[in-house]
Amino acid sequence: MTSIAERYQHVRSQIRHAIGIAGRPKGCVQLLAVSKTKPAEDIAALYRLGQRHFAENYLQEARSKQQKLAAFNITWHFIGPIQSNKTSAIAHYFDWVHSVDRLKIAQRLSEQRPAHLPPLNVCLQVNISGEASKSGVTLTELPDLAQAIALLPNLVLRGVMAIPAPEDNYARQRQPYRALYQALQALEGLSLDTYSFGMSGDLKAAVMEGSTLVRVGTALFGERHPLGDP
Ligand SMILES: *Cc1c(COP(=O)(O)O)cnc(C)c1O
Protein backbone atom coordinates (compact mmCIF):
# COMPACT_ATOMS: atom_id res chain seq x y z
CA MET A 1 0.00 0.00 0.00
CA THR A 2 1.24 3.42 -0.91
CA SER A 3 0.34 6.08 1.62
CA ILE A 4 -1.28 9.40 0.78
CA ALA A 5 1.91 11.09 1.98
CA GLU A 6 4.00 9.12 -0.51
CA ARG A 7 1.57 9.78 -3.33
CA TYR A 8 1.52 13.49 -2.50
CA GLN A 9 5.30 13.72 -2.60
CA HIS A 10 5.36 11.77 -5.85
CA VAL A 11 2.78 13.97 -7.61
CA ARG A 12 4.50 17.13 -6.44
CA SER A 13 7.83 15.91 -7.70
CA GLN A 14 6.25 14.94 -11.06
CA ILE A 15 4.95 18.51 -11.37
CA ARG A 16 8.33 20.03 -10.43
CA HIS A 17 10.05 17.73 -12.89
CA ALA A 18 7.70 18.67 -15.74
CA ILE A 19 8.12 22.38 -14.96
CA GLY A 20 11.88 21.90 -15.13
CA ILE A 21 11.76 20.12 -18.49
CA ALA A 22 9.40 22.76 -19.87
CA GLY A 23 11.79 25.48 -18.69
CA ARG A 24 8.95 27.26 -16.91
CA PRO A 25 9.26 29.22 -13.63
CA LYS A 26 9.29 27.29 -10.35
CA GLY A 27 5.90 27.05 -8.68
CA CYS A 28 3.94 28.11 -11.78
CA VAL A 29 1.60 25.09 -11.64
CA GLN A 30 -0.86 24.70 -8.81
CA LEU A 31 -1.99 21.27 -7.62
CA LEU A 32 -5.74 20.84 -7.21
CA ALA A 33 -6.64 17.63 -5.34
CA VAL A 34 -9.75 15.98 -6.82
CA SER A 35 -11.46 14.21 -3.93
CA LYS A 36 -14.69 12.92 -5.55
CA THR A 37 -15.82 9.56 -4.12
CA LYS A 38 -13.13 9.81 -1.41
CA PRO A 39 -13.99 10.25 2.29
CA ALA A 40 -13.47 13.43 4.30
CA GLU A 41 -10.71 11.60 6.21
CA ASP A 42 -8.59 11.42 3.04
CA ILE A 43 -9.04 15.14 2.50
CA ALA A 44 -8.05 15.80 6.12
CA ALA A 45 -4.95 13.63 5.69
CA LEU A 46 -3.82 15.56 2.63
CA TYR A 47 -4.66 18.85 4.32
CA ARG A 48 -2.36 17.99 7.21
CA LEU A 49 0.43 17.51 4.67
CA GLY A 50 -0.13 21.05 3.44
CA GLN A 51 -2.63 20.74 0.57
CA ARG A 52 -5.30 23.51 0.62
CA HIS A 53 -7.13 23.34 -2.75
CA PHE A 54 -9.65 20.52 -3.20
CA ALA A 55 -12.17 19.82 -5.98
CA GLU A 56 -15.47 17.99 -6.04
CA ASN A 57 -17.81 17.00 -8.91
CA TYR A 58 -21.11 16.28 -7.17
CA LEU A 59 -22.84 18.85 -5.02
CA GLN A 60 -24.44 16.65 -2.36
CA GLU A 61 -21.27 14.69 -1.82
CA ALA A 62 -19.27 17.91 -1.62
CA ARG A 63 -21.64 19.53 0.89
CA SER A 64 -21.41 16.56 3.21
CA LYS A 65 -17.60 16.72 3.22
CA GLN A 66 -17.59 20.52 3.54
CA GLN A 67 -19.72 20.21 6.68
CA LYS A 68 -17.39 17.63 8.18
CA LEU A 69 -14.36 19.75 7.33
CA ALA A 70 -15.83 23.12 8.30
CA ALA A 71 -12.94 23.80 10.69
CA PHE A 72 -10.37 23.45 7.88
CA ASN A 73 -9.25 26.40 5.80
CA ILE A 74 -9.92 24.71 2.44
CA THR A 75 -10.35 26.45 -0.92
CA TRP A 76 -13.13 24.50 -2.66
CA HIS A 77 -13.36 24.09 -6.43
CA PHE A 78 -16.41 22.75 -8.27
CA ILE A 79 -15.43 20.82 -11.42
CA GLY A 80 -18.53 18.76 -12.31
CA PRO A 81 -21.46 19.32 -14.66
CA ILE A 82 -23.73 22.15 -13.42
CA GLN A 83 -27.51 21.93 -13.50
CA SER A 84 -29.50 25.15 -13.08
CA ASN A 85 -31.00 24.03 -9.78
CA LYS A 86 -27.52 23.62 -8.28
CA THR A 87 -26.16 27.10 -9.02
CA SER A 88 -27.30 28.68 -5.76
CA ALA A 89 -25.49 26.15 -3.58
CA ILE A 90 -22.40 26.33 -5.78
CA ALA A 91 -22.41 30.14 -5.56
CA HIS A 92 -22.66 29.91 -1.76
CA TYR A 93 -20.19 27.15 -0.94
CA PHE A 94 -17.38 27.22 -3.50
CA ASP A 95 -14.49 29.56 -4.26
CA TRP A 96 -13.92 28.37 -7.83
CA VAL A 97 -15.98 26.78 -10.61
CA HIS A 98 -14.14 25.20 -13.56
CA SER A 99 -17.06 23.79 -15.51
CA VAL A 100 -19.06 26.80 -16.73
CA ASP A 101 -20.14 26.34 -20.35
CA ARG A 102 -23.34 28.39 -20.72
CA LEU A 103 -24.16 32.05 -20.16
CA LYS A 104 -27.35 31.19 -18.29
CA ILE A 105 -25.39 29.23 -15.69
CA ALA A 106 -22.87 32.05 -15.32
CA GLN A 107 -25.66 34.61 -14.88
CA ARG A 108 -27.28 32.55 -12.16
CA LEU A 109 -23.97 32.05 -10.35
CA SER A 110 -23.35 35.80 -10.44
CA GLU A 111 -26.86 36.67 -9.23
CA GLN A 112 -26.74 34.08 -6.47
CA ARG A 113 -23.23 34.80 -5.19
CA PRO A 114 -23.70 36.16 -1.64
CA ALA A 115 -22.71 39.81 -1.23
CA HIS A 116 -20.42 39.11 1.73
CA LEU A 117 -18.22 36.75 -0.31
CA PRO A 118 -15.55 37.77 -2.82
CA PRO A 119 -16.45 37.26 -6.50
CA LEU A 120 -16.57 33.62 -7.60
CA ASN A 121 -13.55 32.53 -9.67
CA VAL A 122 -14.69 30.97 -12.93
CA CYS A 123 -13.12 28.93 -15.71
CA LEU A 124 -14.92 28.14 -18.94
CA GLN A 125 -14.92 24.50 -19.87
CA VAL A 126 -13.75 24.16 -23.46
CA ASN A 127 -14.50 21.10 -25.56
CA ILE A 128 -11.24 20.31 -27.31
CA SER A 129 -12.01 16.78 -28.39
CA GLY A 130 -15.03 17.37 -30.58
CA GLU A 131 -17.62 14.63 -30.30
CA ALA A 132 -15.63 12.68 -27.74
CA SER A 133 -16.80 15.10 -25.05
CA LYS A 134 -20.37 16.09 -24.31
CA SER A 135 -19.66 19.20 -22.30
CA GLY A 136 -17.81 22.40 -22.94
CA VAL A 137 -17.97 25.27 -25.40
CA THR A 138 -16.32 25.05 -28.78
CA LEU A 139 -13.41 27.30 -29.66
CA THR A 140 -15.76 29.15 -31.99
CA GLU A 141 -18.23 29.91 -29.20
CA LEU A 142 -15.57 30.76 -26.64
CA PRO A 143 -14.79 34.45 -27.43
CA ASP A 144 -18.39 35.72 -27.21
CA LEU A 145 -19.18 33.71 -24.11
CA ALA A 146 -15.99 34.86 -22.42
CA GLN A 147 -16.76 38.53 -23.19
CA ALA A 148 -20.28 38.18 -21.80
CA ILE A 149 -19.13 36.42 -18.64
CA ALA A 150 -16.37 38.93 -18.03
CA LEU A 151 -19.10 41.58 -17.58
CA LEU A 152 -20.95 39.75 -14.80
CA PRO A 153 -20.43 41.60 -11.49
CA ASN A 154 -19.96 38.75 -9.03
CA LEU A 155 -17.75 36.49 -11.11
CA VAL A 156 -14.10 36.80 -12.10
CA LEU A 157 -13.29 35.03 -15.34
CA ARG A 158 -9.94 33.40 -14.54
CA GLY A 159 -9.41 31.05 -17.46
CA VAL A 160 -10.33 27.79 -19.12
CA MET A 161 -10.62 24.15 -18.20
CA ALA A 162 -10.19 21.34 -20.71
CA ILE A 163 -10.70 17.56 -20.51
CA PRO A 164 -9.34 15.95 -23.67
CA ALA A 165 -10.42 12.49 -24.76
CA PRO A 166 -8.35 9.87 -22.91
CA GLU A 167 -5.05 9.18 -24.69
CA ASP A 168 -1.98 7.18 -23.62
CA ASN A 169 0.47 8.54 -26.14
CA TYR A 170 2.46 11.46 -24.74
CA ALA A 171 2.81 13.37 -28.03
CA ARG A 172 -0.89 12.98 -28.74
CA GLN A 173 -1.72 14.06 -25.17
CA ARG A 174 0.06 17.36 -25.79
CA GLN A 175 -1.63 18.19 -29.08
CA PRO A 176 -5.11 19.36 -27.93
CA TYR A 177 -3.65 21.44 -25.08
CA ARG A 178 -1.25 23.12 -27.48
CA ALA A 179 -4.05 23.92 -29.93
CA LEU A 180 -6.19 25.42 -27.17
CA TYR A 181 -3.30 27.38 -25.66
CA GLN A 182 -2.46 28.88 -29.04
CA ALA A 183 -6.09 29.72 -29.80
CA LEU A 184 -6.31 31.55 -26.47
CA GLN A 185 -3.22 33.65 -27.16
CA ALA A 186 -5.06 35.00 -30.20
CA LEU A 187 -8.02 36.18 -28.10
CA GLU A 188 -7.63 39.83 -27.28
CA GLY A 189 -8.76 41.78 -24.27
CA LEU A 190 -9.22 38.89 -21.85
CA SER A 191 -6.72 38.66 -19.04
CA LEU A 192 -6.82 34.96 -18.29
CA ASP A 193 -4.34 33.59 -15.77
CA THR A 194 -5.61 30.04 -15.31
CA TYR A 195 -5.20 27.10 -17.65
CA SER A 196 -6.85 24.19 -15.85
CA PHE A 197 -5.17 21.46 -17.92
CA GLY A 198 -4.08 18.00 -16.87
CA MET A 199 -5.13 15.09 -14.67
CA SER A 200 -3.32 12.03 -13.25
CA GLY A 201 -2.66 10.46 -16.64
CA ASP A 202 -1.51 13.46 -18.67
CA LEU A 203 -0.04 15.84 -16.13
CA LYS A 204 3.35 16.09 -17.80
CA ALA A 205 1.90 16.78 -21.27
CA ALA A 206 -0.37 19.45 -19.78
CA VAL A 207 2.47 21.20 -17.92
CA MET A 208 4.54 21.16 -21.11
CA GLU A 209 1.70 22.97 -22.89
CA GLY A 210 1.13 25.79 -20.43
CA SER A 211 -1.05 24.37 -17.65
CA THR A 212 -1.17 26.55 -14.54
CA LEU A 213 -3.33 24.15 -12.55
CA VAL A 214 -3.51 20.35 -12.66
CA ARG A 215 -6.56 18.50 -11.32
CA VAL A 216 -5.31 15.26 -9.81
CA GLY A 217 -7.47 12.56 -8.25
CA THR A 218 -6.29 8.98 -8.75
CA ALA A 219 -2.58 9.68 -8.42
CA LEU A 220 -3.19 11.24 -4.98
CA PHE A 221 -6.03 9.21 -3.50
CA GLY A 222 -5.78 5.91 -5.40
CA GLU A 223 -8.34 4.32 -7.71
CA ARG A 224 -11.95 5.38 -7.36
CA HIS A 225 -14.63 2.77 -6.75
CA PRO A 226 -17.95 4.18 -7.93
CA LEU A 227 -20.99 3.24 -5.86
CA GLY A 228 -22.43 -0.01 -7.11
CA ASP A 229 -19.15 -1.48 -8.31
CA PRO A 230 -18.14 -4.80 -6.78
C1 LIG B 1 -12.23 13.13 -11.77
C2 LIG B 1 -11.70 14.35 -12.44
C3 LIG B 1 -10.33 14.66 -12.42
C4 LIG B 1 -9.28 13.76 -11.79
O1 LIG B 1 -9.02 12.67 -12.60
P1 LIG B 1 -7.84 11.62 -12.25
O2 LIG B 1 -7.62 10.93 -13.53
O3 LIG B 1 -8.36 10.75 -11.19
O4 LIG B 1 -6.66 12.41 -11.82
C5 LIG B 1 -9.93 15.84 -13.02
N1 LIG B 1 -10.80 16.67 -13.62
C6 LIG B 1 -12.12 16.41 -13.67
C7 LIG B 1 -13.03 17.37 -14.33
C8 LIG B 1 -12.60 15.24 -13.09
O5 LIG B 1 -13.92 14.98 -13.16
Tab-separated table of C-alpha atoms and ligand atoms in Angstrom:
chain	number	residue	atom	x	y	z
A	1	MET	CA	0.000	0.000	0.000
A	2	THR	CA	1.243	3.422	-0.915
A	3	SER	CA	0.336	6.078	1.615
A	4	ILE	CA	-1.283	9.405	0.777
A	5	ALA	CA	1.908	11.090	1.980
A	6	GLU	CA	4.004	9.118	-0.514
A	7	ARG	CA	1.568	9.784	-3.333
A	8	TYR	CA	1.519	13.491	-2.499
A	9	GLN	CA	5.305	13.718	-2.603
A	10	HIS	CA	5.361	11.773	-5.853
A	11	VAL	CA	2.777	13.970	-7.609
A	12	ARG	CA	4.497	17.131	-6.436
A	13	SER	CA	7.830	15.906	-7.697
A	14	GLN	CA	6.250	14.943	-11.058
A	15	ILE	CA	4.948	18.511	-11.366
A	16	ARG	CA	8.326	20.034	-10.427
A	17	HIS	CA	10.053	17.729	-12.894
A	18	ALA	CA	7.699	18.671	-15.745
A	19	ILE	CA	8.117	22.380	-14.961
A	20	GLY	CA	11.885	21.902	-15.134
A	21	ILE	CA	11.764	20.122	-18.492
A	22	ALA	CA	9.399	22.762	-19.871
A	23	GLY	CA	11.789	25.477	-18.694
A	24	ARG	CA	8.948	27.257	-16.915
A	25	PRO	CA	9.259	29.221	-13.632
A	26	LYS	CA	9.290	27.287	-10.350
A	27	GLY	CA	5.896	27.049	-8.681
A	28	CYS	CA	3.938	28.111	-11.777
A	29	VAL	CA	1.602	25.094	-11.636
A	30	GLN	CA	-0.857	24.698	-8.807
A	31	LEU	CA	-1.986	21.275	-7.617
A	32	LEU	CA	-5.738	20.837	-7.207
A	33	ALA	CA	-6.638	17.633	-5.343
A	34	VAL	CA	-9.753	15.982	-6.821
A	35	SER	CA	-11.458	14.210	-3.935
A	36	LYS	CA	-14.686	12.925	-5.551
A	37	THR	CA	-15.818	9.564	-4.121
A	38	LYS	CA	-13.133	9.806	-1.408
A	39	PRO	CA	-13.990	10.251	2.287
A	40	ALA	CA	-13.466	13.435	4.301
A	41	GLU	CA	-10.707	11.600	6.215
A	42	ASP	CA	-8.587	11.417	3.038
A	43	ILE	CA	-9.037	15.143	2.500
A	44	ALA	CA	-8.055	15.796	6.118
A	45	ALA	CA	-4.946	13.631	5.693
A	46	LEU	CA	-3.816	15.562	2.626
A	47	TYR	CA	-4.657	18.854	4.316
A	48	ARG	CA	-2.361	17.991	7.212
A	49	LEU	CA	0.426	17.505	4.675
A	50	GLY	CA	-0.131	21.051	3.443
A	51	GLN	CA	-2.632	20.744	0.574
A	52	ARG	CA	-5.297	23.510	0.624
A	53	HIS	CA	-7.128	23.336	-2.748
A	54	PHE	CA	-9.651	20.517	-3.199
A	55	ALA	CA	-12.166	19.817	-5.976
A	56	GLU	CA	-15.470	17.994	-6.041
A	57	ASN	CA	-17.809	16.998	-8.911
A	58	TYR	CA	-21.106	16.280	-7.165
A	59	LEU	CA	-22.842	18.852	-5.025
A	60	GLN	CA	-24.439	16.650	-2.362
A	61	GLU	CA	-21.271	14.694	-1.817
A	62	ALA	CA	-19.271	17.913	-1.621
A	63	ARG	CA	-21.645	19.532	0.890
A	64	SER	CA	-21.409	16.556	3.206
A	65	LYS	CA	-17.599	16.725	3.218
A	66	GLN	CA	-17.586	20.518	3.537
A	67	GLN	CA	-19.716	20.215	6.675
A	68	LYS	CA	-17.391	17.626	8.185
A	69	LEU	CA	-14.360	19.749	7.329
A	70	ALA	CA	-15.828	23.124	8.300
A	71	ALA	CA	-12.940	23.796	10.692
A	72	PHE	CA	-10.372	23.455	7.885
A	73	ASN	CA	-9.252	26.404	5.797
A	74	ILE	CA	-9.916	24.714	2.439
A	75	THR	CA	-10.353	26.452	-0.921
A	76	TRP	CA	-13.130	24.501	-2.657
A	77	HIS	CA	-13.363	24.092	-6.434
A	78	PHE	CA	-16.409	22.754	-8.271
A	79	ILE	CA	-15.431	20.815	-11.419
A	80	GLY	CA	-18.532	18.759	-12.307
A	81	PRO	CA	-21.463	19.320	-14.662
A	82	ILE	CA	-23.729	22.147	-13.425
A	83	GLN	CA	-27.514	21.932	-13.496
A	84	SER	CA	-29.505	25.153	-13.078
A	85	ASN	CA	-31.005	24.035	-9.785
A	86	LYS	CA	-27.521	23.625	-8.279
A	87	THR	CA	-26.159	27.098	-9.022
A	88	SER	CA	-27.296	28.684	-5.763
A	89	ALA	CA	-25.488	26.149	-3.581
A	90	ILE	CA	-22.399	26.334	-5.785
A	91	ALA	CA	-22.411	30.144	-5.555
A	92	HIS	CA	-22.659	29.908	-1.765
A	93	TYR	CA	-20.189	27.152	-0.941
A	94	PHE	CA	-17.383	27.220	-3.500
A	95	ASP	CA	-14.487	29.558	-4.261
A	96	TRP	CA	-13.917	28.374	-7.828
A	97	VAL	CA	-15.979	26.785	-10.610
A	98	HIS	CA	-14.143	25.199	-13.561
A	99	SER	CA	-17.063	23.790	-15.510
A	100	VAL	CA	-19.061	26.800	-16.734
A	101	ASP	CA	-20.136	26.339	-20.347
A	102	ARG	CA	-23.338	28.392	-20.718
A	103	LEU	CA	-24.159	32.050	-20.157
A	104	LYS	CA	-27.354	31.189	-18.289
A	105	ILE	CA	-25.394	29.233	-15.689
A	106	ALA	CA	-22.870	32.047	-15.322
A	107	GLN	CA	-25.656	34.611	-14.880
A	108	ARG	CA	-27.282	32.545	-12.155
A	109	LEU	CA	-23.967	32.046	-10.352
A	110	SER	CA	-23.347	35.795	-10.442
A	111	GLU	CA	-26.861	36.670	-9.231
A	112	GLN	CA	-26.738	34.079	-6.475
A	113	ARG	CA	-23.231	34.802	-5.187
A	114	PRO	CA	-23.696	36.158	-1.642
A	115	ALA	CA	-22.705	39.808	-1.230
A	116	HIS	CA	-20.415	39.108	1.734
A	117	LEU	CA	-18.219	36.751	-0.312
A	118	PRO	CA	-15.549	37.773	-2.818
A	119	PRO	CA	-16.453	37.258	-6.503
A	120	LEU	CA	-16.566	33.617	-7.604
A	121	ASN	CA	-13.549	32.532	-9.671
A	122	VAL	CA	-14.691	30.967	-12.934
A	123	CYS	CA	-13.123	28.929	-15.712
A	124	LEU	CA	-14.924	28.141	-18.941
A	125	GLN	CA	-14.922	24.495	-19.869
A	126	VAL	CA	-13.753	24.162	-23.462
A	127	ASN	CA	-14.498	21.104	-25.565
A	128	ILE	CA	-11.237	20.307	-27.308
A	129	SER	CA	-12.009	16.780	-28.394
A	130	GLY	CA	-15.033	17.370	-30.577
A	131	GLU	CA	-17.622	14.635	-30.304
A	132	ALA	CA	-15.626	12.684	-27.739
A	133	SER	CA	-16.797	15.102	-25.054
A	134	LYS	CA	-20.369	16.090	-24.313
A	135	SER	CA	-19.656	19.199	-22.302
A	136	GLY	CA	-17.806	22.401	-22.937
A	137	VAL	CA	-17.971	25.267	-25.395
A	138	THR	CA	-16.315	25.046	-28.783
A	139	LEU	CA	-13.410	27.304	-29.661
A	140	THR	CA	-15.761	29.154	-31.992
A	141	GLU	CA	-18.233	29.914	-29.198
A	142	LEU	CA	-15.571	30.762	-26.644
A	143	PRO	CA	-14.789	34.449	-27.433
A	144	ASP	CA	-18.386	35.721	-27.212
A	145	LEU	CA	-19.183	33.714	-24.115
A	146	ALA	CA	-15.985	34.862	-22.424
A	147	GLN	CA	-16.756	38.526	-23.190
A	148	ALA	CA	-20.284	38.178	-21.801
A	149	ILE	CA	-19.133	36.425	-18.638
A	150	ALA	CA	-16.366	38.932	-18.031
A	151	LEU	CA	-19.098	41.577	-17.582
A	152	LEU	CA	-20.953	39.748	-14.796
A	153	PRO	CA	-20.426	41.601	-11.494
A	154	ASN	CA	-19.964	38.755	-9.027
A	155	LEU	CA	-17.754	36.490	-11.109
A	156	VAL	CA	-14.102	36.795	-12.101
A	157	LEU	CA	-13.294	35.027	-15.338
A	158	ARG	CA	-9.939	33.405	-14.543
A	159	GLY	CA	-9.405	31.052	-17.463
A	160	VAL	CA	-10.328	27.792	-19.118
A	161	MET	CA	-10.621	24.146	-18.200
A	162	ALA	CA	-10.193	21.337	-20.706
A	163	ILE	CA	-10.699	17.565	-20.511
A	164	PRO	CA	-9.338	15.948	-23.669
A	165	ALA	CA	-10.421	12.488	-24.764
A	166	PRO	CA	-8.346	9.865	-22.908
A	167	GLU	CA	-5.052	9.177	-24.689
A	168	ASP	CA	-1.984	7.175	-23.622
A	169	ASN	CA	0.473	8.538	-26.140
A	170	TYR	CA	2.459	11.461	-24.745
A	171	ALA	CA	2.808	13.373	-28.027
A	172	ARG	CA	-0.886	12.976	-28.745
A	173	GLN	CA	-1.721	14.064	-25.171
A	174	ARG	CA	0.056	17.362	-25.793
A	175	GLN	CA	-1.627	18.187	-29.083
A	176	PRO	CA	-5.113	19.358	-27.932
A	177	TYR	CA	-3.649	21.437	-25.080
A	178	ARG	CA	-1.250	23.117	-27.478
A	179	ALA	CA	-4.048	23.924	-29.932
A	180	LEU	CA	-6.186	25.425	-27.170
A	181	TYR	CA	-3.297	27.385	-25.665
A	182	GLN	CA	-2.463	28.884	-29.043
A	183	ALA	CA	-6.085	29.724	-29.802
A	184	LEU	CA	-6.308	31.548	-26.467
A	185	GLN	CA	-3.219	33.646	-27.159
A	186	ALA	CA	-5.058	35.005	-30.201
A	187	LEU	CA	-8.020	36.176	-28.098
A	188	GLU	CA	-7.633	39.827	-27.278
A	189	GLY	CA	-8.758	41.779	-24.267
A	190	LEU	CA	-9.218	38.890	-21.851
A	191	SER	CA	-6.717	38.665	-19.040
A	192	LEU	CA	-6.822	34.959	-18.290
A	193	ASP	CA	-4.336	33.595	-15.767
A	194	THR	CA	-5.612	30.043	-15.313
A	195	TYR	CA	-5.195	27.101	-17.650
A	196	SER	CA	-6.846	24.190	-15.852
A	197	PHE	CA	-5.167	21.463	-17.921
A	198	GLY	CA	-4.084	18.000	-16.875
A	199	MET	CA	-5.130	15.086	-14.670
A	200	SER	CA	-3.318	12.035	-13.246
A	201	GLY	CA	-2.660	10.462	-16.643
A	202	ASP	CA	-1.513	13.461	-18.671
A	203	LEU	CA	-0.039	15.835	-16.130
A	204	LYS	CA	3.350	16.094	-17.799
A	205	ALA	CA	1.898	16.778	-21.268
A	206	ALA	CA	-0.374	19.453	-19.780
A	207	VAL	CA	2.466	21.201	-17.923
A	208	MET	CA	4.544	21.164	-21.109
A	209	GLU	CA	1.695	22.968	-22.892
A	210	GLY	CA	1.126	25.789	-20.426
A	211	SER	CA	-1.050	24.371	-17.651
A	212	THR	CA	-1.167	26.553	-14.536
A	213	LEU	CA	-3.325	24.145	-12.547
A	214	VAL	CA	-3.514	20.352	-12.665
A	215	ARG	CA	-6.565	18.505	-11.320
A	216	VAL	CA	-5.306	15.263	-9.808
A	217	GLY	CA	-7.467	12.563	-8.248
A	218	THR	CA	-6.290	8.979	-8.747
A	219	ALA	CA	-2.577	9.685	-8.416
A	220	LEU	CA	-3.188	11.242	-4.975
A	221	PHE	CA	-6.028	9.210	-3.496
A	222	GLY	CA	-5.783	5.907	-5.398
A	223	GLU	CA	-8.342	4.319	-7.708
A	224	ARG	CA	-11.949	5.384	-7.362
A	225	HIS	CA	-14.628	2.775	-6.748
A	226	PRO	CA	-17.949	4.183	-7.927
A	227	LEU	CA	-20.986	3.239	-5.862
A	228	GLY	CA	-22.433	-0.011	-7.107
A	229	ASP	CA	-19.153	-1.480	-8.307
A	230	PRO	CA	-18.137	-4.803	-6.775
B	1	LIG	C1	-12.230	13.133	-11.768
B	1	LIG	C2	-11.702	14.350	-12.443
B	1	LIG	C3	-10.333	14.656	-12.419
B	1	LIG	C4	-9.279	13.757	-11.787
B	1	LIG	O1	-9.023	12.673	-12.601
B	1	LIG	P1	-7.843	11.618	-12.253
B	1	LIG	O2	-7.624	10.926	-13.527
B	1	LIG	O3	-8.358	10.749	-11.185
B	1	LIG	O4	-6.660	12.412	-11.816
B	1	LIG	C5	-9.927	15.837	-13.018
B	1	LIG	N1	-10.799	16.665	-13.618
B	1	LIG	C6	-12.121	16.411	-13.669
B	1	LIG	C7	-13.030	17.372	-14.329
B	1	LIG	C8	-12.603	15.245	-13.093
B	1	LIG	O5	-13.924	14.982	-13.160
